[in-house]
Amino acid sequence: ATNARLLGVQNRATVLRGDMQHPPLKAESLQLVVSNPPYIAEAERHMVMDEVLYNEPHSALFSENNGLLHLAAAIKTAAHALQNGGWVLLEHGAAQAKAVHDLLAESGIFKKIENKRDIAQLDRCTLARKGL
């Protein structure tokens, strides 16, 4: 909410707090879902920078099922909440691009699935369009 105010978009953005497994969103009510969920697998703990590991809550970083549990929940949420033609954008680990692409494709709901690279040329974001 603070960021929305600072960026001057508070009248166009709604900030909600909720459980990712049961988000408080109406069916087909959104045009865009953006998620940066916890996605680090516990086995990758040694790869996390110390300043991140010791300053961020564990629950904000790590996810079960090889880091895919929260990403799968975000995909389920997007499938429910997006209008036809709406977009989902998911940040994930560089090694998870194929798995996230596959989760979106397996849903049968998302089309135009694309992995995007970050400034370091690592596949760190996947976007997809519902329907169409």
CSV table of C-alpha atoms in Angstrom, one decimal:
chain,number,residue,atom,x,y,z
A,1,ALA,CA,0.0,0.0,0.0
A,2,THR,CA,2.9,2.4,0.8
A,3,ASN,CA,4.5,1.6,-2.6
A,4,ALA,CA,1.2,2.2,-4.4
A,5,ARG,CA,0.9,5.6,-2.6
A,6,LEU,CA,4.5,6.5,-3.4
A,7,LEU,CA,4.0,5.6,-7.1
A,8,GLY,CA,0.7,7.5,-7.3
A,9,VAL,CA,-1.3,4.4,-8.3
A,10,GLN,CA,-3.3,3.9,-5.1
A,11,ASN,CA,-6.5,4.7,-7.0
A,12,ARG,CA,-5.7,2.0,-9.6
A,13,ALA,CA,-4.3,-0.7,-7.4
A,14,THR,CA,-5.8,-2.8,-4.6
A,15,VAL,CA,-3.6,-4.3,-2.0
A,16,LEU,CA,-5.0,-7.4,-0.3
A,17,ARG,CA,-3.7,-9.7,2.4
A,18,GLY,CA,-4.7,-13.3,2.2
A,19,ASP,CA,-3.8,-16.9,2.1
A,20,MET,CA,-2.3,-17.9,-1.3
A,21,GLN,CA,-4.1,-21.2,-1.2
A,22,HIS,CA,-7.5,-19.4,-0.7
A,23,PRO,CA,-7.1,-15.8,-1.9
A,24,PRO,CA,-10.0,-13.3,-1.4
A,25,LEU,CA,-10.5,-12.7,-5.1
A,26,LYS,CA,-13.7,-12.9,-7.1
A,27,ALA,CA,-13.8,-15.2,-10.2
A,28,GLU,CA,-12.8,-13.5,-13.4
A,29,SER,CA,-12.4,-10.1,-11.7
A,30,LEU,CA,-8.9,-9.1,-12.7
A,31,GLN,CA,-7.0,-8.3,-15.9
A,32,LEU,CA,-3.5,-8.9,-14.4
A,33,VAL,CA,-2.0,-11.0,-11.7
A,34,VAL,CA,1.6,-10.4,-10.7
A,35,SER,CA,3.3,-12.7,-8.2
A,36,ASN,CA,6.7,-12.9,-6.6
A,37,PRO,CA,6.0,-15.8,-4.3
A,38,PRO,CA,8.4,-17.8,-2.2
A,39,TYR,CA,10.1,-20.1,-4.7
A,40,ILE,CA,13.4,-21.3,-3.2
A,41,ALA,CA,13.7,-25.0,-2.6
A,42,GLU,CA,15.1,-25.9,0.8
A,43,ALA,CA,17.9,-27.8,-1.0
A,44,GLU,CA,19.0,-24.4,-2.5
A,45,ARG,CA,19.4,-22.7,0.9
A,46,HIS,CA,23.2,-22.7,0.5
A,47,MET,CA,22.8,-20.6,-2.7
A,48,VAL,CA,21.0,-17.7,-0.9
A,49,MET,CA,23.1,-14.7,-0.1
A,50,ASP,CA,23.6,-14.3,3.6
A,51,GLU,CA,22.1,-10.8,3.7
A,52,VAL,CA,18.9,-12.2,2.2
A,53,LEU,CA,18.9,-15.4,4.3
A,54,TYR,CA,19.3,-13.6,7.6
A,55,ASN,CA,17.1,-10.5,6.9
A,56,GLU,CA,14.1,-12.0,5.2
A,57,PRO,CA,11.5,-14.3,6.9
A,58,HIS,CA,11.9,-18.0,6.0
A,59,SER,CA,8.3,-18.0,4.8
A,60,ALA,CA,9.1,-15.2,2.3
A,61,LEU,CA,11.8,-17.2,0.6
A,62,PHE,CA,11.3,-20.9,0.8
A,63,SER,CA,8.6,-23.1,-0.7
A,64,GLU,CA,8.0,-26.8,-0.6
A,65,ASN,CA,7.8,-29.2,-3.6
A,66,ASN,CA,11.2,-28.0,-5.0
A,67,GLY,CA,10.2,-24.4,-4.6
A,68,LEU,CA,7.0,-24.9,-6.7
A,69,LEU,CA,4.3,-25.0,-4.1
A,70,HIS,CA,3.6,-21.3,-4.0
A,71,LEU,CA,4.1,-20.9,-7.8
A,72,ALA,CA,1.4,-23.6,-8.4
A,73,ALA,CA,-0.9,-21.7,-5.9
A,74,ALA,CA,-0.3,-18.5,-7.8
A,75,ILE,CA,-1.2,-20.2,-11.1
A,76,LYS,CA,-4.4,-21.6,-9.6
A,77,THR,CA,-5.3,-18.2,-8.3
A,78,ALA,CA,-4.7,-16.6,-11.7
A,79,ALA,CA,-6.8,-19.2,-13.4
A,80,HIS,CA,-9.7,-18.4,-11.0
A,81,ALA,CA,-9.3,-14.6,-10.8
A,82,LEU,CA,-8.3,-13.6,-14.3
A,83,GLN,CA,-10.8,-12.5,-17.0
A,84,ASN,CA,-10.4,-14.2,-20.4
A,85,GLY,CA,-7.5,-12.5,-22.1
A,86,GLY,CA,-5.9,-11.5,-18.7
A,87,TRP,CA,-2.2,-11.9,-18.0
A,88,VAL,CA,-0.3,-13.6,-15.2
A,89,LEU,CA,3.4,-12.7,-14.5
A,90,LEU,CA,5.4,-15.0,-12.2
A,91,GLU,CA,8.8,-14.4,-10.8
A,92,HIS,CA,10.7,-17.6,-10.1
A,93,GLY,CA,14.2,-19.1,-9.8
A,94,ALA,CA,16.3,-19.4,-13.0
A,95,ALA,CA,16.2,-23.2,-12.8
A,96,GLN,CA,12.4,-23.2,-12.6
A,97,ALA,CA,11.5,-21.7,-15.9
A,98,LYS,CA,10.6,-25.0,-17.6
A,99,ALA,CA,8.6,-26.3,-14.6
A,100,VAL,CA,6.6,-23.1,-14.4
A,101,HIS,CA,6.0,-23.1,-18.1
A,102,ASP,CA,4.8,-26.7,-17.8
A,103,LEU,CA,2.5,-25.9,-14.9
A,104,LEU,CA,0.9,-23.2,-16.9
A,105,ALA,CA,0.6,-25.4,-20.0
A,106,GLU,CA,-0.8,-28.3,-18.0
A,107,SER,CA,-3.6,-26.2,-16.6
A,108,GLY,CA,-5.1,-26.0,-20.1
A,109,ILE,CA,-6.2,-22.5,-19.4
A,110,PHE,CA,-3.1,-20.4,-20.3
A,111,LYS,CA,-1.8,-19.6,-23.8
A,112,LYS,CA,1.1,-17.5,-25.1
A,113,ILE,CA,3.3,-18.8,-22.3
A,114,GLU,CA,6.7,-17.1,-22.4
A,115,ASN,CA,9.8,-17.2,-20.2
A,116,LYS,CA,11.6,-13.9,-19.9
A,117,ARG,CA,15.2,-13.2,-19.0
A,118,ASP,CA,16.4,-10.8,-16.4
A,119,ILE,CA,19.3,-8.4,-16.8
A,120,ALA,CA,21.8,-11.3,-16.1
A,121,GLN,CA,20.1,-13.2,-19.0
A,122,LEU,CA,18.6,-15.8,-16.6
A,123,ASP,CA,15.0,-17.1,-17.1
A,124,ARG,CA,13.5,-15.5,-14.1
A,125,CYS,CA,9.9,-14.6,-15.1
A,126,THR,CA,7.2,-16.4,-16.9
A,127,LEU,CA,4.1,-14.7,-18.4
A,128,ALA,CA,1.0,-16.2,-19.8
A,129,ARG,CA,-2.4,-15.2,-21.1
A,130,LYS,CA,-5.7,-16.8,-20.0
A,131,GLY,CA,-7.7,-18.2,-22.9
A,132,LEU,CA,-7.5,-16.7,-26.3
